[in-house]
CSV table of C-alpha atoms in Angstrom, one decimal:
chain,number,residue,atom,x,y,z
A,16,MET,CA,-164.1,24.6,80.4
A,17,LYS,CA,-165.3,26.8,77.7
A,18,PHE,CA,-168.0,25.4,75.1
A,19,MET,CA,-166.3,23.3,72.8
A,20,SER,CA,-167.6,22.5,69.7
A,21,LYS,CA,-168.7,19.0,69.7
A,22,THR,CA,-168.1,15.4,71.6
A,23,TYR,CA,-165.0,13.3,70.9
A,24,ARG,CA,-165.2,9.7,70.2
A,25,VAL,CA,-162.4,8.4,71.1
A,26,GLY,CA,-160.9,4.6,70.7
A,27,PHE,CA,-157.9,2.9,72.4
A,28,ALA,CA,-155.5,0.9,69.9
A,29,SER,CA,-153.7,-1.7,71.9
A,30,LEU,CA,-153.6,-1.6,75.8
A,31,VAL,CA,-149.8,-3.2,76.6
A,32,HIS,CA,-148.2,0.3,77.4
A,33,ASP,CA,-148.8,0.8,81.3
A,34,HIS,CA,-149.5,4.6,80.5
A,35,VAL,CA,-152.8,3.5,79.2
A,36,TRP,CA,-154.4,3.2,82.3
A,37,GLY,CA,-153.3,6.4,84.0
A,38,GLU,CA,-154.5,7.9,80.1
A,39,LEU,CA,-157.9,6.2,80.4
A,40,ASN,CA,-158.7,8.1,83.5
A,41,ARG,CA,-158.0,11.7,82.1
A,42,TRP,CA,-159.9,10.9,78.9
A,43,LYS,CA,-162.9,10.0,81.1
A,44,GLU,CA,-162.5,13.3,82.9
A,45,HIS,CA,-163.0,15.3,80.3
A,46,PRO,CA,-166.7,16.6,79.5
A,47,ASN,CA,-166.5,16.6,75.9
A,48,VAL,CA,-165.0,13.0,75.4
A,49,GLU,CA,-166.9,10.0,74.9
A,50,ILE,CA,-165.1,6.6,75.3
A,51,VAL,CA,-166.3,4.2,72.2
A,52,ALA,CA,-164.5,1.3,72.3
A,53,ALA,CA,-160.5,-0.5,72.6
A,54,GLY,CA,-159.1,-2.9,70.3
A,55,ASP,CA,-156.3,-5.4,72.0
A,56,VAL,CA,-155.2,-9.2,71.0
A,57,ASN,CA,-155.3,-9.8,74.8
A,58,ALA,CA,-158.4,-10.9,76.3
A,59,GLU,CA,-157.1,-10.0,80.0
A,60,LEU,CA,-156.8,-6.4,79.1
A,61,ARG,CA,-160.0,-6.5,77.4
A,62,ASP,CA,-161.4,-7.3,80.1
A,63,GLN,CA,-159.5,-4.6,82.2
A,64,PHE,CA,-161.1,-1.9,79.7
A,65,LYS,CA,-164.6,-2.9,80.4
A,66,SER,CA,-164.0,-3.0,84.1
A,67,GLU,CA,-162.7,0.7,84.2
A,68,THR,CA,-164.9,2.2,81.6
A,69,GLY,CA,-168.0,0.6,82.0
A,70,VAL,CA,-168.0,0.4,77.9
A,71,GLU,CA,-168.7,-3.2,76.5
A,72,ASN,CA,-167.3,-2.7,72.7
A,73,VAL,CA,-164.3,-4.3,72.4
A,74,TYR,CA,-162.0,-5.7,69.2
A,75,ASP,CA,-159.9,-8.3,69.2
A,76,SER,CA,-157.6,-6.0,67.4
A,77,TRP,CA,-156.7,-2.4,67.1
A,78,GLN,CA,-157.6,-3.0,63.5
A,79,GLU,CA,-160.7,-4.0,63.7
A,80,LEU,CA,-161.1,-1.2,66.0
A,81,LEU,CA,-160.5,1.1,63.5
A,82,GLU,CA,-162.1,-0.9,60.8
A,83,LYS,CA,-165.8,-1.0,62.4
A,84,GLU,CA,-165.8,2.1,64.4
A,85,GLU,CA,-166.3,6.1,63.4
A,86,LEU,CA,-163.6,7.7,65.8
A,87,ASP,CA,-162.0,11.4,66.4
A,88,ILE,CA,-159.3,10.4,68.2
A,89,ILE,CA,-157.0,7.5,68.5
A,90,GLN,CA,-155.2,7.1,71.8
A,91,ALA,CA,-152.3,4.6,70.8
A,92,CYS,CA,-150.9,2.6,73.8
A,93,ALA,CA,-148.8,-0.1,71.5
A,94,GLU,CA,-145.5,-1.3,71.5
A,95,ASN,CA,-142.7,1.3,69.7
A,96,ASN,CA,-142.5,-0.6,66.8
A,97,ALA,CA,-146.0,-0.4,65.9
A,98,GLY,CA,-146.8,3.1,65.4
A,99,PRO,CA,-146.5,4.1,61.9
A,100,GLU,CA,-149.2,1.1,61.2
A,101,ILE,CA,-151.2,2.4,63.9
A,102,VAL,CA,-150.9,6.4,62.4
A,103,GLU,CA,-151.1,5.0,58.6
A,104,ALA,CA,-154.3,3.3,59.2
A,105,ALA,CA,-155.8,6.2,61.5
A,106,ALA,CA,-154.6,8.7,58.9
A,107,ALA,CA,-156.7,7.1,56.1
A,108,LYS,CA,-160.1,7.4,58.3
A,109,GLY,CA,-159.0,10.9,59.2
A,110,VAL,CA,-158.8,10.2,62.7
A,111,HIS,CA,-156.3,12.3,65.2
A,112,VAL,CA,-153.5,10.3,66.7
A,113,VAL,CA,-152.0,10.5,70.5
A,114,SER,CA,-149.8,8.2,70.9
A,115,GLU,CA,-147.3,7.5,73.8
A,116,LYS,CA,-143.6,8.4,73.9
A,117,PRO,CA,-141.1,7.8,72.5
A,118,MET,CA,-142.5,8.6,69.3
A,119,SER,CA,-141.2,4.8,67.9
A,120,ALA,CA,-138.3,2.2,67.9
A,121,ARG,CA,-136.3,3.3,65.1
A,122,LEU,CA,-136.2,6.7,63.2
A,123,SER,CA,-137.6,5.1,59.9
A,124,GLN,CA,-140.7,4.7,61.8
A,125,ALA,CA,-140.9,7.7,63.3
A,126,ASP,CA,-140.3,9.5,59.7
A,127,GLN,CA,-143.5,7.1,59.0
A,128,MET,CA,-145.6,8.4,61.1
A,129,LEU,CA,-144.7,12.5,60.2
A,130,ASN,CA,-145.4,12.0,56.6
A,131,ALA,CA,-148.6,9.5,57.3
A,132,ALA,CA,-150.1,12.8,59.4
A,133,GLN,CA,-149.2,15.5,57.4
A,134,ASN,CA,-149.8,14.1,54.1
A,135,ALA,CA,-153.3,13.3,56.0
A,136,GLY,CA,-154.1,16.5,57.7
A,137,ILE,CA,-154.7,14.8,60.5
A,138,SER,CA,-153.1,15.9,64.3
A,139,LEU,CA,-150.0,13.8,65.8
A,140,MET,CA,-149.6,14.6,69.4
A,141,ILE,CA,-146.7,12.4,71.2
A,142,ASN,CA,-147.4,12.2,74.9
A,143,TRP,CA,-144.6,12.9,77.1
A,144,PRO,CA,-145.2,12.7,80.4
A,145,THR,CA,-142.4,15.2,81.2
A,146,ALA,CA,-144.8,18.0,79.2
A,147,TRP,CA,-147.2,18.1,82.2
A,148,SER,CA,-145.5,18.7,85.2
A,149,PRO,CA,-145.4,22.8,86.5
A,150,ALA,CA,-141.8,22.4,87.4
A,151,LEU,CA,-140.5,21.5,84.2
A,152,ASN,CA,-142.4,23.6,82.4
A,153,THR,CA,-141.4,27.1,84.5
A,154,ALA,CA,-138.0,25.7,84.0
A,155,MET,CA,-138.0,25.1,79.9
A,156,GLN,CA,-139.9,28.7,79.9
A,157,LEU,CA,-137.1,30.4,82.3
A,158,ILE,CA,-134.2,28.5,79.9
A,159,LYS,CA,-136.2,29.6,76.8
A,160,ASP,CA,-136.8,33.5,78.3
A,161,GLY,CA,-133.0,33.6,78.9
A,162,ALA,CA,-132.7,33.8,82.6
A,163,ILE,CA,-129.8,31.8,82.5
A,164,GLY,CA,-128.4,33.1,79.4
A,165,ASP,CA,-127.2,30.5,76.8
A,166,VAL,CA,-127.3,27.0,77.5
A,167,PHE,CA,-123.7,25.1,77.4
A,168,TYR,CA,-124.8,21.7,79.4
A,169,PHE,CA,-127.9,20.1,80.1
A,170,LYS,CA,-128.2,16.4,82.3
A,171,TRP,CA,-131.3,14.5,83.1
A,172,ARG,CA,-131.3,11.2,84.6
A,173,SER,CA,-134.4,8.6,84.5
A,174,ALA,CA,-134.1,5.8,86.4
A,175,HIS,CA,-135.7,3.0,88.5
A,176,ASN,CA,-135.1,-0.7,89.5
A,177,GLY,CA,-136.7,-2.3,86.3
A,178,PRO,CA,-140.2,-2.4,84.5
A,179,LYS,CA,-140.6,-6.2,85.9
A,180,GLU,CA,-139.0,-5.1,89.7
A,181,ILE,CA,-141.1,-2.3,89.7
A,182,GLY,CA,-144.7,-3.8,89.0
A,183,CYS,CA,-145.2,-3.4,85.3
A,184,SER,CA,-147.9,-5.8,83.7
A,185,ARG,CA,-146.1,-8.8,82.0
A,186,TYR,CA,-147.8,-7.0,78.8
A,187,PHE,CA,-145.9,-4.0,78.9
A,188,TYR,CA,-142.3,-5.6,80.3
A,189,GLU,CA,-142.4,-8.1,77.8
A,190,TRP,CA,-142.3,-6.0,74.8
A,191,LEU,CA,-139.9,-3.6,76.7
A,192,TYR,CA,-137.4,-6.4,77.1
A,193,ASP,CA,-137.7,-7.2,73.3
A,194,GLU,CA,-135.3,-4.8,71.1
A,195,GLU,CA,-137.3,-5.0,67.6
A,196,LYS,CA,-140.7,-3.7,69.7
A,197,ASN,CA,-138.8,-1.5,71.9
A,198,GLY,CA,-135.9,-0.2,69.6
A,199,ALA,CA,-133.7,-1.0,72.7
A,200,GLY,CA,-133.9,-1.7,75.9
A,201,ALA,CA,-133.6,1.3,79.2
A,202,LEU,CA,-132.0,3.3,76.1
A,203,MET,CA,-135.0,3.6,74.3
A,204,ASP,CA,-137.1,4.0,77.4
A,205,TYR,CA,-135.2,6.1,79.1
A,206,CYS,CA,-132.7,8.1,77.1
A,207,CYS,CA,-135.9,9.4,75.8
A,208,TYR,CA,-136.9,11.6,78.0
A,209,CYS,CA,-133.7,14.1,77.9
A,210,ALA,CA,-133.6,13.7,74.1
A,211,ASP,CA,-137.0,15.3,73.8
A,212,MET,CA,-136.1,18.1,76.1
A,213,CYS,CA,-132.9,19.1,74.1
A,214,ALA,CA,-134.5,18.7,70.8
A,215,TYR,CA,-136.7,21.1,72.4
A,216,LEU,CA,-134.5,23.6,73.6
A,217,LEU,CA,-131.2,22.8,71.5
A,218,GLY,CA,-132.1,21.5,68.3
A,219,LEU,CA,-130.4,18.5,66.6
A,220,PRO,CA,-126.9,18.0,68.0
A,221,GLU,CA,-124.2,17.9,65.7
A,222,GLN,CA,-122.7,14.9,66.8
A,223,VAL,CA,-123.8,11.9,69.5
A,224,THR,CA,-121.7,9.0,71.2
A,225,ALA,CA,-123.1,6.5,73.5
A,226,PHE,CA,-122.8,3.4,75.4
A,227,ARG,CA,-125.2,0.9,76.4
A,228,GLY,CA,-124.7,-2.2,78.7
A,229,THR,CA,-126.6,-4.8,80.9
A,230,PHE,CA,-125.0,-4.4,84.2
A,231,VAL,CA,-126.9,-5.6,87.0
A,232,LYS,CA,-129.6,-8.1,85.6
A,233,ASP,CA,-129.5,-11.9,85.1
A,234,TYR,CA,-132.3,-12.4,82.5
A,235,PRO,CA,-132.3,-11.3,78.8
A,236,LEU,CA,-132.7,-8.2,77.9
A,237,PRO,CA,-131.3,-5.4,75.3
A,238,ASP,CA,-129.4,-3.4,77.8
A,239,ASP,CA,-130.3,-1.9,81.8
A,240,ASN,CA,-127.9,1.4,81.6
A,241,ALA,CA,-127.2,3.8,78.9
A,242,VAL,CA,-125.4,6.8,78.4
A,243,ILE,CA,-125.9,9.2,75.6
A,244,LEU,CA,-123.6,12.2,75.1
A,245,MET,CA,-124.9,14.7,72.8
A,246,LYS,CA,-122.2,17.7,71.0
A,247,TYR,CA,-123.9,20.7,69.9
A,248,GLY,CA,-122.2,23.7,68.8
A,249,ASN,CA,-121.7,25.7,72.0
A,250,ALA,CA,-123.0,22.5,74.4
A,251,PHE,CA,-123.7,19.5,75.5
A,252,GLY,CA,-126.6,17.5,76.0
A,253,ILE,CA,-126.2,14.3,78.9
A,254,THR,CA,-129.0,11.8,79.1
A,255,GLU,CA,-128.7,9.0,81.3
A,256,ALA,CA,-130.9,5.9,81.7
A,257,SER,CA,-130.8,3.0,84.2
A,258,TRP,CA,-133.2,-0.2,84.6
A,259,THR,CA,-131.2,-0.9,88.0
A,260,GLN,CA,-131.4,2.1,90.3
A,261,LYS,CA,-133.4,0.8,93.7
A,262,THR,CA,-132.9,4.1,95.3
A,263,GLY,CA,-134.6,7.4,94.6
A,264,TYR,CA,-133.2,10.4,92.7
A,265,VAL,CA,-130.2,11.7,94.9
A,266,THR,CA,-129.2,14.5,92.6
A,267,PRO,CA,-131.7,17.1,91.1
A,268,ASN,CA,-133.3,16.7,87.5
A,269,PRO,CA,-132.5,18.2,84.8
A,270,VAL,CA,-129.3,20.4,85.5
A,271,VAL,CA,-128.8,22.9,83.7
A,272,TYR,CA,-125.8,25.4,83.5
A,273,GLY,CA,-125.8,28.7,80.9
A,274,THR,CA,-123.7,31.6,80.7
A,275,GLU,CA,-125.5,33.6,83.0
A,276,GLY,CA,-125.9,30.8,85.9
A,277,ALA,CA,-127.6,27.5,86.5
A,278,LEU,CA,-130.9,26.0,87.1
A,279,THR,CA,-132.0,22.8,88.7
A,280,VAL,CA,-135.7,21.1,89.4
A,281,ALA,CA,-135.9,19.3,92.7
A,282,GLY,CA,-139.3,17.7,93.6
A,283,ASN,CA,-142.2,20.5,92.5
A,284,GLN,CA,-139.5,23.6,92.6
A,285,VAL,CA,-137.2,25.4,90.5
A,286,ASN,CA,-133.8,26.7,92.0
A,287,LEU,CA,-132.7,29.2,90.2
A,288,SER,CA,-129.3,30.4,90.6
A,289,PRO,CA,-128.4,33.7,88.2
A,290,ALA,CA,-124.7,34.7,88.1
A,291,GLY,CA,-123.8,37.5,90.8
A,292,ALA,CA,-127.3,36.9,92.3
A,293,ASP,CA,-128.8,35.1,95.2
A,294,ALA,CA,-129.8,31.7,94.3
A,295,LYS,CA,-133.7,31.3,94.7
A,296,VAL,CA,-136.5,29.0,95.2
A,297,ILE,CA,-139.6,29.1,92.6
A,298,ASP,CA,-142.6,27.7,93.1
A,299,PRO,CA,-143.8,27.0,89.6
A,300,ASP,CA,-147.4,28.7,88.3
A,301,PRO,CA,-150.0,25.5,87.5
A,302,ILE,CA,-150.4,24.4,84.2
A,303,PRO,CA,-153.4,26.5,82.8
A,304,GLU,CA,-156.9,24.5,81.3
A,305,GLY,CA,-156.7,23.0,78.8
A,306,LYS,CA,-152.9,22.5,78.8
A,307,ARG,CA,-152.6,20.0,81.6
A,308,ASN,CA,-152.6,16.6,80.2
A,309,ALA,CA,-152.2,15.1,76.8
A,310,PRO,CA,-156.2,14.7,76.5
A,311,GLU,CA,-157.0,18.2,77.4
A,312,TYR,CA,-154.1,19.5,75.0
A,313,LEU,CA,-154.7,17.8,71.9
A,314,ILE,CA,-158.5,18.9,71.7
A,315,HIS,CA,-157.5,22.4,72.9
A,316,CYS,CA,-155.8,22.1,69.7
A,317,LEU,CA,-158.2,21.0,67.9
A,318,GLU,CA,-160.6,23.3,68.6
A,319,THR,CA,-158.3,26.2,68.3
A,320,GLY,CA,-156.3,25.6,65.3
A,321,GLU,CA,-153.3,26.0,67.5
A,322,PRO,CA,-150.7,23.6,66.2
A,323,ILE,CA,-149.1,21.3,69.1
A,324,ASP,CA,-146.1,22.6,70.5
A,325,GLY,CA,-143.6,21.6,73.2
A,326,LEU,CA,-142.2,18.5,74.1
A,327,CYS,CA,-145.2,16.9,72.3
A,328,CYS,CA,-144.9,18.2,69.3
A,329,PRO,CA,-143.9,15.4,66.4
A,330,TYR,CA,-141.4,17.4,65.2
A,331,ILE,CA,-139.5,17.9,68.1
A,332,SER,CA,-140.6,13.7,69.3
A,333,ARG,CA,-139.1,13.0,65.8
A,334,ASP,CA,-135.5,14.8,66.2
A,335,ALA,CA,-136.0,13.1,69.7
A,336,GLN,CA,-135.7,9.9,68.1
A,337,GLU,CA,-132.7,11.0,65.6
A,338,ILE,CA,-130.8,11.8,69.0
A,339,LEU,CA,-131.9,7.9,69.8
A,340,GLU,CA,-131.1,6.2,66.6
A,341,ALA,CA,-127.8,7.9,66.9
A,342,GLY,CA,-126.9,7.0,70.6
A,343,LEU,CA,-128.2,3.4,69.5
A,344,VAL,CA,-125.6,3.4,66.2
A,345,SER,CA,-122.7,4.8,68.3
A,346,ALA,CA,-123.3,2.1,71.3
A,347,ASP,CA,-123.1,-0.5,68.9
A,348,SER,CA,-120.8,0.3,66.9
A,349,GLY,CA,-118.1,2.2,69.3
A,350,GLN,CA,-118.3,5.5,66.8
A,351,VAL,CA,-119.1,8.9,67.0
A,352,VAL,CA,-122.3,9.4,65.4
A,353,ASN,CA,-122.7,12.6,62.8
A,354,LEU,CA,-126.2,14.3,62.6
A,355,PRO,CA,-128.1,14.9,60.3
A,356,MET,CA,-128.3,11.0,59.7
A,357,THR,CA,-130.6,11.8,56.8
């Protein structure tokens, strides 16, 4: 780790997104980070934070945390629809923000977040777990470098047997099952990954059509399966989501076709099939130090002045939110939605 100019004081705004505990470990591992405090309304989560960090400084709300502490960075792990309020409050104090994926529950909220960050001159990073996969990074770079020509088909599936069933905490799944707080159900939680990748590789589509439904679960929730089809000028993007899949993945993820070949990722290997040449398996390069996870990357960008790029770029994440918004509107109206929506 190269010499850094300072120690960054980090606070945690809400603890109801289960990704927080993995991210907490990554913040703890960074030598230039001091974990200062957390704010959450749930006493059990505050106690868990104290137990896992040894930090006794906790508040009954993230608002109180921001009011009383001098921070450099906020890790936001709240409900999707809480993003604008957290970013606006942090921006008012000049505090940088890392917020868990997706960017928000609705497009208007993503725009609020982006505007607040821009106006205050703070850094805003949306943390997508896909950004830290060596295989996906290698695949994305191969696509960007033209290894399969121009992409005309990109498909990704995100699925498991449901938040409650796989052991998520009730603090997490209760808001995932709340359309206002989450934005939808599986559609928002899991169609978002491909929306982000397609926004990064292909930009904003021209049209979106989508379907969602509750096919398996016997308790109230917005949807447990969804599919969004993105129509670009010369490409399709397809994102599938399920909270009812009891098995692992039986196909590679993603599956990408281009004018000069095809590419898939299976496990931690990239399978490249160039047109007219033998297919080959590529072991991915390790992600370089400073870009291996969200804490490293944000601090790297703050130290170097580099803009936040790739899947975690707030502008890319905002366009992913527009794809999700269009998908939600299409699924509920039965109509094809033209983009841009605004």
